[in-house]
N, CA, C and O of each residue as an XYZ file, in Angstrom:
396
protein
N    -111.435    171.667     60.345
C    -112.270    171.035     59.342
C    -113.212    172.077     58.760
O    -113.769    172.894     59.493
N    -113.387    172.049     57.466
C    -114.266    173.020     56.818
C    -115.705    172.516     56.826
O    -115.976    171.316     56.877
N    -116.610    173.483     56.773
C    -118.022    173.123     56.700
C    -118.358    172.695     55.287
O    -117.523    172.799     54.388
N    -119.560    172.220     55.087
C    -119.981    171.683     53.804
C    -119.947    172.739     52.703
O    -119.596    172.418     51.568
N    -120.303    173.994     53.003
C    -120.352    175.040     51.991
C    -119.044    175.782     51.797
O    -118.982    176.693     50.973
N    -117.992    175.422     52.530
C    -116.714    176.124     52.433
C    -115.790    175.426     51.437
O    -115.737    174.199     51.360
N    -115.064    176.249     50.680
C    -114.109    175.731     49.704
C    -112.799    176.493     49.838
O    -112.756    177.573     50.428
N    -111.744    175.930     49.294
C    -110.437    176.588     49.321
C    -110.244    177.393     48.033
O    -110.654    176.981     46.948
N    -109.612    178.541     48.191
C    -109.220    179.353     47.035
C    -108.149    178.579     46.269
O    -107.215    178.054     46.875
N    -108.273    178.504     44.954
C    -107.327    177.754     44.141
C    -105.966    178.430     44.034
O    -104.984    177.788     43.661
N    -105.898    179.717     44.355
C    -104.628    180.435     44.248
C    -103.856    180.441     45.562
O    -102.668    180.118     45.592
N    -104.535    180.810     46.650
C    -103.818    180.954     47.923
C    -104.114    179.834     48.917
O    -103.348    179.640     49.860
N    -105.183    179.109     48.734
C    -105.503    177.980     49.593
C    -106.281    178.316     50.851
O    -106.533    177.429     51.666
N    -106.671    179.577     51.034
C    -107.462    179.923     52.214
C    -108.903    179.466     52.034
O    -109.403    179.371     50.913
N    -109.556    179.186     53.142
C    -110.927    178.676     53.114
C    -111.907    179.845     53.086
O    -111.794    180.785     53.872
N    -112.869    179.770     52.168
C    -113.910    180.786     52.022
C    -115.242    180.094     51.823
O    -115.298    178.914     51.476
N    -116.302    180.828     52.044
C    -117.617    180.309     51.698
C    -117.761    180.335     50.189
O    -117.132    181.154     49.519
N    -118.570    179.461     49.654
C    -118.721    179.340     48.197
C    -119.131    180.658     47.537
O    -118.577    180.973     46.484
N    -120.047    181.438     48.070
C    -120.422    182.692     47.393
C    -119.289    183.721     47.329
O    -119.355    184.647     46.521
N    -118.259    183.581     48.154
C    -117.144    184.528     48.153
C    -116.098    184.216     47.087
O    -115.147    184.979     46.918
N    -116.260    183.109     46.367
C    -115.308    182.697     45.341
C    -115.930    182.857     43.962
O    -117.148    182.774     43.807
N    -115.078    183.088     42.957
C    -115.608    183.198     41.601
C    -115.760    181.805     40.997
O    -115.610    180.804     41.698
N    -116.057    181.739     39.709
C    -116.338    180.441     39.080
C    -115.123    179.525     39.006
O    -115.271    178.307     38.904
N    -113.908    180.105     39.057
C    -112.693    179.301     39.079
C    -112.143    179.121     40.492
O    -111.003    178.700     40.686
N    -112.981    179.448     41.471
C    -112.675    179.291     42.894
C    -111.492    180.139     43.340
O    -110.586    179.653     44.018
N    -111.511    181.411     42.953
C    -110.518    182.381     43.389
C    -111.187    183.385     44.312
O    -112.312    183.814     44.054
N    -110.500    183.765     45.391
C    -111.031    184.769     46.306
C    -110.775    186.174     45.755
O    -110.008    186.342     44.807
N    -111.411    187.168     46.343
C    -111.282    188.543     45.875
C    -109.858    189.075     46.007
O    -109.399    189.821     45.142
N    -109.155    188.705     47.071
C    -107.779    189.170     47.253
C    -106.856    188.665     46.143
O    -106.030    189.419     45.630
N    -106.994    187.409     45.778
C    -106.157    186.844     44.723
C    -106.522    187.424     43.365
O    -105.644    187.646     42.531
N    -107.805    187.671     43.135
C    -108.216    188.318     41.896
C    -107.630    189.720     41.795
O    -107.152    190.121     40.734
N    -107.666    190.462     42.893
C    -107.124    191.824     42.894
C    -105.617    191.798     42.647
O    -105.092    192.653     41.933
N    -104.927    190.837     43.223
C    -103.478    190.716     43.027
C    -103.162    190.395     41.566
O    -102.243    190.979     40.991
N    -103.910    189.478     40.965
C    -103.683    189.118     39.559
C    -104.009    190.291     38.637
O    -103.299    190.520     37.658
N    -105.071    191.032     38.938
C    -105.414    192.204     38.120
C    -104.331    193.272     38.199
O    -103.991    193.888     37.188
N    -103.788    193.495     39.393
C    -102.739    194.493     39.564
C    -101.482    194.102     38.791
O    -100.883    194.937     38.113
N    -101.088    192.852     38.889
C     -99.909    192.380     38.156
C    -100.130    192.499     36.656
O     -99.221    192.898     35.928
N    -101.324    192.160     36.183
C    -101.623    192.256     34.759
C    -101.618    193.708     34.307
O    -101.154    194.014     33.209
N    -102.131    194.604     35.141
C    -102.161    196.030     34.787
C    -100.746    196.585     34.662
O    -100.463    197.359     33.747
N     -99.861    196.199     35.568
C     -98.475    196.676     35.508
C     -97.777    196.171     34.242
O     -97.099    196.935     33.556
N     -97.942    194.927     33.949
C     -97.307    194.361     32.758
C     -97.892    194.891     31.467
O     -97.192    194.990     30.459
N     -99.165    195.232     31.488
C     -99.808    195.700     30.264
C     -99.288    197.069     29.840
O     -99.282    197.384     28.650
N     -98.855    197.882     30.790
C     -98.282    199.178     30.431
C     -96.994    198.996     29.643
O     -96.735    199.741     28.698
N     -96.198    198.028     30.015
C     -94.965    197.738     29.284
C     -95.300    197.246     27.879
O     -94.666    197.659     26.907
N     -96.286    196.373     27.771
C     -96.689    195.869     26.458
C     -97.208    197.015     25.590
O     -96.882    197.095     24.405
N     -98.008    197.894     26.172
C     -98.520    199.048     25.428
C     -97.404    199.948     24.938
O     -97.449    200.429     23.806
N     -96.401    200.183     25.775
C     -95.261    201.011     25.368
C     -94.468    200.361     24.242
O     -94.016    201.047     23.326
N     -94.298    199.058     24.304
C     -93.573    198.353     23.241
C     -94.336    198.447     21.927
O     -93.748    198.733     20.884
N     -95.642    198.209     21.974
C     -96.466    198.299     20.762
C     -96.412    199.712     20.192
O     -96.231    199.890     18.987
N     -96.571    200.724     21.057
C     -96.528    202.113     20.599
C     -95.157    202.461     20.039
O     -95.072    203.178     19.043
N     -94.089    201.977     20.647
C     -92.743    202.237     20.153
C     -92.508    201.637     18.782
O     -91.946    202.287     17.900
N     -92.935    200.407     18.603
C     -92.781    199.753     17.301
C     -93.609    200.476     16.248
O     -93.136    200.706     15.135
N     -94.830    200.831     16.591
C     -95.701    201.544     15.664
C     -95.130    202.916     15.309
O     -95.158    203.315     14.145
N     -94.616    203.635     16.300
C     -94.022    204.951     16.043
C     -92.774    204.824     15.169
O     -92.565    205.635     14.267
N     -91.954    203.824     15.428
C     -90.756    203.622     14.615
C     -91.136    203.317     13.173
O     -90.488    203.805     12.248
N     -92.148    202.538     12.975
C     -92.588    202.199     11.623
C     -93.176    203.421     10.913
O     -92.858    203.687      9.754
N     -94.035    204.159     11.618
C     -94.682    205.321     11.000
C     -93.671    206.423     10.694
O     -93.612    206.923      9.571
N     -92.883    206.797     11.689
C     -91.997    207.941     11.512
C     -90.647    207.571     10.899
O     -89.912    208.449     10.448
N     -90.317    206.285     10.879
C     -89.057    205.861     10.285
C     -89.200    205.383      8.851
O     -88.324    205.642      8.026
N     -90.275    204.698      8.542
C     -90.458    204.129      7.210
C     -91.463    204.949      6.392
O     -91.177    205.314      5.252
N     -92.629    205.238      6.962
C     -93.643    205.987      6.214
C     -93.294    207.461      6.052
O     -93.598    208.058      5.019
N     -92.665    208.048      7.052
C     -92.272    209.458      7.055
C     -93.424    210.379      6.638
O     -93.399    210.960      5.553
N     -94.426    210.507      7.502
C     -95.570    211.353      7.130
C     -95.174    212.827      7.052
O     -94.365    213.312      7.843
N     -95.757    213.518      6.092
C     -95.457    214.936      5.933
C     -96.647    215.817      6.297
O     -96.473    216.991      6.627
N     -97.839    215.264      6.240
C     -99.031    216.047      6.580
C     -99.782    215.354      7.704
O     -99.686    214.139      7.879
N    -100.512    216.123      8.444
C    -101.365    215.647      9.538
C    -100.570    214.768     10.515
O    -100.959    213.637     10.806
N     -99.481    215.295     11.000
C     -98.628    214.551     11.941
C     -99.402    214.266     13.234
O     -99.210    213.228     13.867
N    -100.276    215.198     13.613
C    -101.075    214.975     14.818
C    -101.950    213.738     14.713
O    -102.165    213.042     15.705
N    -102.455    213.461     13.520
C    -103.246    212.243     13.306
C    -102.421    210.986     13.491
O    -102.899    209.993     14.041
N    -101.171    211.032     13.025
C    -100.289    209.880     13.197
C     -99.922    209.678     14.663
O     -99.778    208.547     15.127
N     -99.773    210.781     15.383
C     -99.522    210.662     16.822
C    -100.726    210.028     17.505
O    -100.574    209.234     18.433
N    -101.920    210.382     17.042
C    -103.134    209.741     17.560
C    -103.153    208.244     17.292
O    -103.617    207.464     18.123
N    -102.649    207.846     16.128
C    -102.559    206.418     15.800
C    -101.615    205.713     16.767
O    -101.902    204.603     17.215
N    -100.497    206.346     17.090
C     -99.543    205.758     18.033
C    -100.174    205.640     19.421
O    -100.023    204.617     20.089
N    -100.880    206.685     19.855
C    -101.558    206.617     21.161
C    -102.639    205.540     21.171
O    -102.819    204.839     22.167
N    -103.353    205.415     20.059
C    -104.341    204.337     19.947
C    -103.685    202.969     20.005
O    -104.226    202.040     20.605
N    -102.520    202.842     19.381
C    -101.776    201.582     19.448
C    -101.348    201.249     20.862
O    -101.375    200.091     21.278
N    -100.945    202.293     21.609
C    -100.602    202.079     23.014
C    -101.814    201.570     23.790
O    -101.708    200.612     24.557
N    -102.962    202.212     23.591
C    -104.171    201.832     24.335
C    -104.594    200.405     24.001
O    -104.879    199.610     24.897
N    -104.635    200.084     22.704
C    -105.058    198.733     22.297
C    -104.047    197.691     22.776
O    -104.436    196.633     23.271
N    -102.760    197.982     22.632
C    -101.738    197.040     23.089
C    -101.810    196.785     24.582
O    -101.672    195.650     25.037
N    -102.028    197.864     25.353
C    -102.138    197.709     26.806
C    -103.403    196.946     27.179
O    -103.383    196.116     28.087
N    -104.486    197.219     26.492
C    -105.756    196.552     26.802
C    -105.680    195.051     26.508
O    -106.064    194.227     27.338
N    -105.185    194.712     25.331
C    -105.052    193.295     24.969
C    -104.022    192.619     25.873
O    -104.232    191.492     26.323
N    -102.919    193.302     26.136
C    -101.894    192.745     27.014
C    -102.416    192.463     28.407
O    -102.066    191.449     29.011
N    -103.263    193.365     28.931
C    -103.822    193.160     30.266
C    -104.698    191.913     30.311
O    -104.630    191.141     31.268
N    -105.515    191.714     29.287
C    -106.374    190.528     29.271
C    -105.571    189.239     29.142
O    -105.869    188.243     29.801
N    -104.555    189.265     28.291
C    -103.727    188.074     28.104
C    -102.930    187.768     29.367
O    -102.867    186.618     29.802
N    -102.324    188.792     29.953
C    -101.553    188.569     31.181
C    -102.432    188.087     32.322
O    -102.020    187.226     33.100
N    -103.638    188.630     32.433
C    -104.555    188.183     33.482
C    -104.878    186.701     33.307
O    -104.903    185.953     34.285
N    -105.125    186.273     32.075
C    -105.407    184.861     31.820
C    -104.187    183.988     32.122
O    -104.323    182.885     32.650
N    -103.001    184.485     31.785
C    -101.779    183.726     32.057
C    -101.558    183.593     33.557
O    -101.226    182.513     34.044
N    -101.742    184.693     34.295
C    -101.570    184.637     35.750
C    -102.562    183.682     36.382
O    -102.207    182.934     37.292
N    -103.792    183.697     35.916
C    -104.792    182.785     36.497
C    -104.455    181.338     36.197
O    -104.649    180.470     37.048
N    -103.960    181.067     35.018
C    -103.599    179.693     34.676
C    -102.359    179.240     35.444
O    -102.262    178.085     35.860
N    -101.412    180.162     35.626
C    -100.155    179.800     36.284
C    -100.316    179.689     37.801
O     -99.717    178.802     38.409
N    -101.103    180.555     38.424
C    -101.238    180.575     39.871
C    -102.238    179.572     40.397
O    -102.294    179.340     41.605
N    -103.033    178.968     39.524
C    -104.013    177.989     40.002
C    -103.299    176.741     40.492
O    -102.332    176.278     39.887
N    -103.784    176.220     41.579
C    -103.147    175.041     42.185
C    -103.502    173.781     41.454
O    -103.051    172.700     41.832
C-alpha cells in the first residue's frame, strides 16, 4: 500500500514520492528514456530536412557564388530540423507512453 504522498509514474507505474515526479507524473528514468528516444529520432529528421534542402539548393537553384554560404544554410536546416523534430518526438512519446 502506498503512503498518502506517494504516486505512480504514469509511464512505468512505479511508486515515487510526489516531489520526484514532474507535472505529468513521470519519473526521472522515464523522462530520460523519452529524451533519449527523441534525440535519436531527431537526428534522422534533421538529416532528411538537410537532404531535401541540399537537393533543392544544389539541384534546382544551382548556386554559382558563395557555395560555402549555401552549405551553411544546409547545416542550419539540419540543426533546426533536428531541434524541432526532437521537441515533437518528445511530445509524441509522452502522449503515447502515458497510461
